[in-house]
């Protein structure tokens, strides 16, 4: 039996999932690239995360929330000051940005957008599997998958899974484990899982997690540390997923250098920097990808916030990044250049970025992705050379 281990940290704000476990778990994944996906739910504001400092309209349409003191990327774009760790990655040639990007979806619904960003299918609610899960199945990642409760849609499609949920409650007693094993002894479907539960319980006993350590573990830094501790092992997972839920939906009092959106960006930066540090030498063979369902309106609203939009930006970080570069087909922020005169347009289809990621991490060609139904994707010549593929 091929077994997969689940690990989720988090409650209302975050969860952590792993995919591609080698047994232990089984055959190792030495030499294979590592992929950490970070879901930025709520709609990250690309104009705050990566302000277009070279566009004169930027401060005009955002008099209260424009970023005035950004970290320089180039003459046209800066980085939010809360992303200092990621700026260090840029200076090391390990951060790339795709700007004015998004899906070919214009409904501006969180529910539909989050379904699309996970399934990779542009018609919402028409697929029960995720584009990363399908890619893993197509690439025959023969090890295991870690999932969250419920299983995140983006990982579905790679179906053999077991779960372990860390918490501060005591480990199971020996008699409890024996009772479960006895109850499932004659059930061919359930019997193998009694051993999985026993091994998971052993890990819980060794970790000795209490209320305080659980609170620390579910922070962005804690999740990144946990992910790296497993992913850097030869027998560890090839893919991990951290889910930041609804933190970027800032309709009011969004802030600029400080504020609610800045707080979420700081957490993202801490996640990135911690994962880099904890991966050690394996960072050179790693990639972190951010995903959000849509961007936000180009102009601020009457409550110093932004509403649901279309285009945003996408971050790629790690040793697999071949060049510190902002990839963009920038049309400007004049009303005539905006989608429906309100939103940053998605001038680069983000599925073209995902196709590059799948080609680099799983060696799946664009032709295979399309032919096998892994990912509905576009192509963009502006992305030539991204990740060296």
XYZ file of C-alpha atoms in Angstrom:
389
model
C 0.000 0.000 0.000
C 1.247 3.453 -0.870
C 0.634 5.660 2.120
C 0.396 9.385 2.333
C 0.677 11.550 5.306
C -1.371 14.611 6.008
C -0.347 17.550 8.055
C -2.475 20.601 8.606
C -1.583 23.444 10.923
C -4.037 26.166 11.452
C -7.515 27.137 12.341
C -9.318 30.143 10.899
C -6.394 31.637 9.017
C -4.033 28.989 7.725
C -3.534 25.362 6.879
C -0.559 23.331 5.729
C -0.691 20.404 3.326
C 1.981 18.175 1.864
C 2.080 16.134 -1.322
C 4.519 13.668 -2.780
C 5.666 11.786 0.308
C 8.076 8.940 -0.143
C 7.423 6.155 2.300
C 8.992 6.041 5.355
C 7.458 6.058 3.895
C 9.032 4.411 0.704
C 11.214 5.459 -2.218
C 13.010 8.787 -1.787
C 12.600 11.918 -3.884
C 16.269 12.888 -3.905
C 17.120 15.305 -6.677
C 13.547 16.145 -7.520
C 12.448 19.779 -7.278
C 10.381 20.883 -4.303
C 7.247 22.999 -4.761
C 5.551 24.978 -2.005
C 2.245 26.556 -3.046
C 0.838 29.433 -0.994
C -2.850 30.246 -1.481
C -3.513 33.947 -0.818
C -7.268 33.863 -0.420
C -9.371 36.979 -0.507
C -7.736 38.632 -3.505
C -4.241 40.032 -2.955
C -3.821 43.593 -4.163
C -1.023 43.486 -6.702
C -0.759 47.279 -6.744
C 0.057 47.229 -3.036
C 2.368 44.205 -3.054
C 4.284 45.399 -6.118
C 3.483 49.106 -6.594
C 4.019 50.512 -10.108
C 6.226 53.376 -8.979
C 6.922 54.424 -12.544
C 3.243 55.018 -13.330
C 2.230 58.633 -12.614
C -1.436 57.645 -12.234
C -0.717 55.403 -9.253
C -0.736 58.042 -6.520
C -3.517 59.959 -8.279
C -6.031 57.112 -8.079
C -4.806 56.025 -4.639
C -4.244 59.222 -2.644
C -4.587 57.460 0.741
C -3.319 53.921 0.163
C -0.534 54.275 -2.426
C 2.817 52.892 -1.262
C 5.182 55.866 -1.002
C 8.318 54.113 0.279
C 8.767 50.879 -1.607
C 11.814 48.652 -1.950
C 13.280 49.105 -5.418
C 12.956 46.345 -7.992
C 13.540 48.431 -11.097
C 12.618 51.850 -12.489
C 8.986 50.817 -12.954
C 8.154 48.641 -9.949
C 8.883 48.433 -6.255
C 8.153 45.940 -3.497
C 6.039 46.630 -0.426
C 8.319 47.543 2.509
C 6.912 44.674 4.570
C 8.407 42.244 2.037
C 11.994 42.840 3.099
C 12.942 39.161 3.175
C 11.597 38.698 -0.323
C 13.561 41.758 -1.433
C 16.694 39.997 -0.205
C 15.705 37.082 -2.445
C 15.351 39.511 -5.353
C 18.845 40.819 -4.742
C 20.104 37.217 -4.720
C 18.376 36.519 -8.050
C 15.837 34.219 -6.386
C 12.572 36.160 -6.768
C 10.526 36.745 -9.909
C 7.273 38.665 -10.231
C 4.562 38.325 -12.863
C 2.426 41.475 -12.797
C -0.933 42.416 -14.274
C -1.787 38.725 -14.311
C -4.843 36.658 -13.522
C -7.338 34.150 -14.861
C -9.624 34.563 -17.827
C -12.442 34.977 -15.298
C -14.269 38.234 -14.726
C -17.012 37.333 -12.227
C -15.202 38.798 -9.184
C -16.722 36.151 -6.883
C -14.571 34.685 -4.109
C -16.361 31.343 -4.337
C -16.059 31.005 -8.101
C -12.568 32.487 -8.218
C -11.203 30.174 -5.547
C -12.730 27.188 -7.306
C -11.064 28.216 -10.581
C -7.668 28.922 -9.027
C -7.632 25.395 -7.581
C -9.160 23.374 -10.424
C -7.484 25.248 -13.260
C -10.782 24.982 -15.148
C -12.213 28.314 -16.231
C -15.853 27.321 -15.706
C -16.474 27.155 -11.947
C -17.865 24.061 -10.238
C -17.269 21.771 -13.203
C -14.252 19.848 -11.889
C -13.739 17.751 -8.775
C -9.945 17.649 -9.049
C -7.158 20.211 -8.835
C -4.490 21.094 -11.353
C -1.612 20.187 -9.062
C -3.239 16.888 -8.110
C -3.761 16.027 -11.776
C -0.170 17.016 -12.548
C 1.140 14.742 -9.807
C -0.948 11.875 -11.136
C 0.227 12.468 -14.692
C 3.860 12.709 -13.566
C 3.432 9.476 -11.588
C 4.637 10.952 -8.325
C 4.682 7.573 -6.614
C 4.938 8.358 -2.943
C 2.158 9.935 -0.931
C 0.123 13.042 -0.533
C -0.607 15.195 2.440
C -3.984 16.813 2.507
C -5.961 19.139 4.733
C -9.370 18.551 6.238
C -11.214 18.793 3.967
C -8.796 17.870 1.212
C -7.870 21.091 -0.631
C -9.350 21.008 -4.101
C -6.066 21.957 -5.739
C -4.505 18.628 -4.627
C -7.404 16.372 -5.544
C -6.798 13.980 -8.389
C -3.935 12.167 -6.648
C -6.201 10.082 -4.506
C -4.448 7.713 -2.056
C -4.340 9.565 1.245
C -4.258 9.206 4.996
C -4.507 11.999 7.518
C -2.927 13.223 10.705
C -4.114 16.383 12.403
C -1.721 17.878 14.954
C -3.304 19.452 17.991
C -2.577 20.022 21.654
C -4.716 17.132 22.913
C -3.030 14.047 24.438
C -1.873 11.156 22.274
C -3.993 7.998 22.112
C -3.424 5.375 24.786
C -2.106 1.920 23.831
C -5.477 0.377 24.657
C -7.194 2.847 22.309
C -4.871 1.865 19.470
C -5.440 -1.823 20.217
C -9.216 -1.331 20.184
C -9.106 0.339 16.772
C -6.833 -2.376 15.358
C -9.148 -5.104 16.706
C -12.263 -3.379 15.356
C -10.778 -3.068 11.856
C -8.929 -6.399 11.800
C -11.351 -8.118 9.408
C -12.095 -5.086 7.239
C -9.832 -5.089 4.151
C -10.502 -1.386 3.529
C -9.856 -0.124 7.048
C -7.337 -2.608 8.409
C -4.243 -0.968 6.792
C -5.121 2.371 8.411
C -4.736 1.091 11.956
C -0.964 1.014 11.343
C -1.073 4.524 9.876
C -2.860 5.754 13.008
C -0.299 4.013 15.210
C 2.627 5.701 13.409
C 0.915 9.088 13.474
C 0.231 8.698 17.183
C 3.900 7.880 17.788
C 4.897 11.099 16.058
C 2.418 13.032 18.161
C 3.828 11.520 21.368
C 7.358 12.504 20.343
C 6.344 16.050 19.425
C 4.506 16.504 22.730
C 2.498 19.456 21.426
C 0.631 21.561 23.970
C -1.638 24.605 23.638
C 1.245 27.071 23.431
C 3.298 25.101 20.924
C 0.155 24.568 18.827
C -0.422 28.330 18.635
C 3.180 28.820 17.529
C 2.971 25.982 15.017
C -0.022 27.455 13.229
C 1.641 30.843 12.607
C 3.056 31.543 9.149
C 6.584 30.980 10.430
C 5.517 27.813 12.206
C 3.839 26.427 9.097
C 6.869 27.215 6.962
C 9.171 25.612 9.527
C 7.030 22.479 9.642
C 6.866 22.289 5.858
C 10.620 22.635 5.460
C 11.386 20.106 8.194
C 9.647 17.432 6.117
C 10.310 18.642 2.587
C 14.083 18.869 2.996
C 14.305 15.174 3.887
C 15.179 12.676 1.182
C 12.052 10.703 2.123
C 9.897 13.812 2.526
C 7.155 15.312 0.379
C 7.890 16.900 -2.959
C 4.958 19.317 -2.736
C 3.570 21.375 0.133
C 0.672 23.781 0.385
C -0.006 26.579 2.866
C -3.425 28.207 2.799
C -3.923 31.806 3.975
C -7.705 32.146 4.086
C -9.546 35.413 3.399
C -6.830 37.657 4.783
C -6.518 39.880 1.709
C -10.140 40.969 1.279
C -9.593 44.571 2.391
C -12.677 46.540 1.358
C -12.077 49.207 4.018
C -9.105 50.670 5.896
C -6.646 48.736 3.758
C -3.700 50.871 4.748
C -0.491 51.510 2.870
C 2.945 50.867 4.417
C 1.051 49.862 7.552
C -2.431 48.378 7.866
C -4.394 45.200 7.313
C -3.062 44.394 3.850
C 0.478 45.181 4.997
C 0.015 42.790 7.932
C -0.847 39.938 5.567
C 2.121 40.760 3.363
C 4.409 40.714 6.395
C 3.122 37.226 7.227
C 3.796 36.126 3.657
C 7.314 37.521 3.898
C 7.934 35.704 7.175
C 6.677 32.489 5.599
C 8.987 32.863 2.601
C 12.068 33.774 4.631
C 11.536 31.012 7.181
C 11.015 28.390 4.495
C 14.204 29.512 2.751
C 16.242 29.384 5.947
C 14.853 26.047 7.096
C 15.265 24.336 3.722
C 19.005 24.901 3.918
C 20.846 23.437 0.934
C 17.546 22.158 -0.508
C 16.443 25.765 -1.123
C 18.572 25.636 -4.274
C 16.189 22.997 -5.635
C 12.971 24.626 -4.422
C 10.225 26.869 -5.756
C 7.557 28.804 -3.871
C 4.509 29.886 -5.891
C 1.758 32.257 -4.729
C -1.810 31.975 -6.011
C -4.748 34.332 -5.482
C -8.235 34.269 -6.994
C -8.220 37.819 -8.358
C -6.829 41.295 -7.773
C -8.490 44.435 -6.535
C -9.773 47.659 -8.034
C -7.091 49.998 -9.340
C -8.509 53.045 -7.545
C -9.197 53.165 -3.818
C -12.837 53.301 -2.745
C -14.588 55.710 -0.413
C -13.590 53.773 2.698
C -9.846 53.741 1.930
C -9.994 50.168 0.706
C -10.285 48.307 -2.581
C -12.966 46.063 -4.027
C -12.869 42.840 -6.015
C -11.005 43.237 -9.289
C -9.292 41.177 -11.975
C -5.507 41.469 -12.366
C -2.988 41.040 -9.541
C 0.582 39.786 -9.321
C 2.217 36.418 -8.760
C 5.434 35.676 -6.856
C 7.896 32.896 -7.641
C 10.769 32.443 -5.195
C 13.544 29.940 -4.654
C 16.682 28.485 -6.119
C 14.772 27.351 -9.214
C 14.188 30.990 -10.172
C 16.743 31.771 -12.868
C 16.503 35.565 -12.937
C 15.268 38.405 -10.718
C 12.797 39.980 -13.105
C 9.339 41.554 -13.299
C 7.442 39.960 -16.168
C 4.676 42.309 -17.284
C 2.703 43.632 -20.222
C 1.992 46.921 -18.486
C -0.754 49.017 -20.111
C -0.871 51.814 -17.526
C -3.455 52.915 -14.959
C -5.445 55.386 -17.035
C -9.141 54.530 -17.075
C -9.000 53.629 -20.746
C -6.321 51.023 -20.012
C -8.192 49.339 -17.163
C -10.587 46.434 -17.527
C -14.075 47.946 -17.598
C -12.357 51.203 -16.585
C -11.913 49.945 -13.026
C -9.572 46.931 -12.724
C -5.955 46.171 -13.474
C -6.289 43.907 -16.538
C -4.905 40.373 -16.682
C -2.596 41.011 -19.630
C -0.663 37.803 -18.895
C -2.864 34.778 -18.275
C -1.677 33.274 -15.003
C -2.253 29.749 -16.317
C 0.774 30.373 -18.545
C 2.788 30.804 -15.345
C 1.386 27.612 -13.846
C 2.249 25.697 -17.005
C 5.853 26.848 -16.632
C 5.856 25.678 -13.006
C 4.516 22.226 -13.900
C 7.028 21.871 -16.697
C 9.913 22.755 -14.375
C 8.825 20.767 -11.309
C 7.213 17.685 -12.904
C 8.792 17.735 -16.395
C 5.345 17.888 -18.000
C 5.396 19.575 -21.389
C 2.731 22.126 -22.371
C 1.504 19.619 -24.952
C 1.039 16.964 -22.263
C -0.748 19.392 -19.962
C -3.283 20.154 -22.676
C -3.635 16.666 -24.133
C -4.092 14.918 -20.793
C -6.414 17.536 -19.311
C -4.011 18.526 -16.546
C -4.390 22.289 -16.944
C -6.296 24.563 -19.317
C -3.571 27.074 -20.035
C -2.495 29.889 -22.298
C 1.015 30.733 -23.434
C 2.838 34.044 -23.348
C 6.090 34.911 -25.121
C 6.738 37.396 -22.316
C 7.418 34.437 -20.023
C 10.149 32.934 -22.174
C 12.998 31.887 -19.905
C 10.901 31.902 -16.712
C 12.320 29.091 -14.544
C 14.631 28.227 -17.439
C 11.870 26.529 -19.476
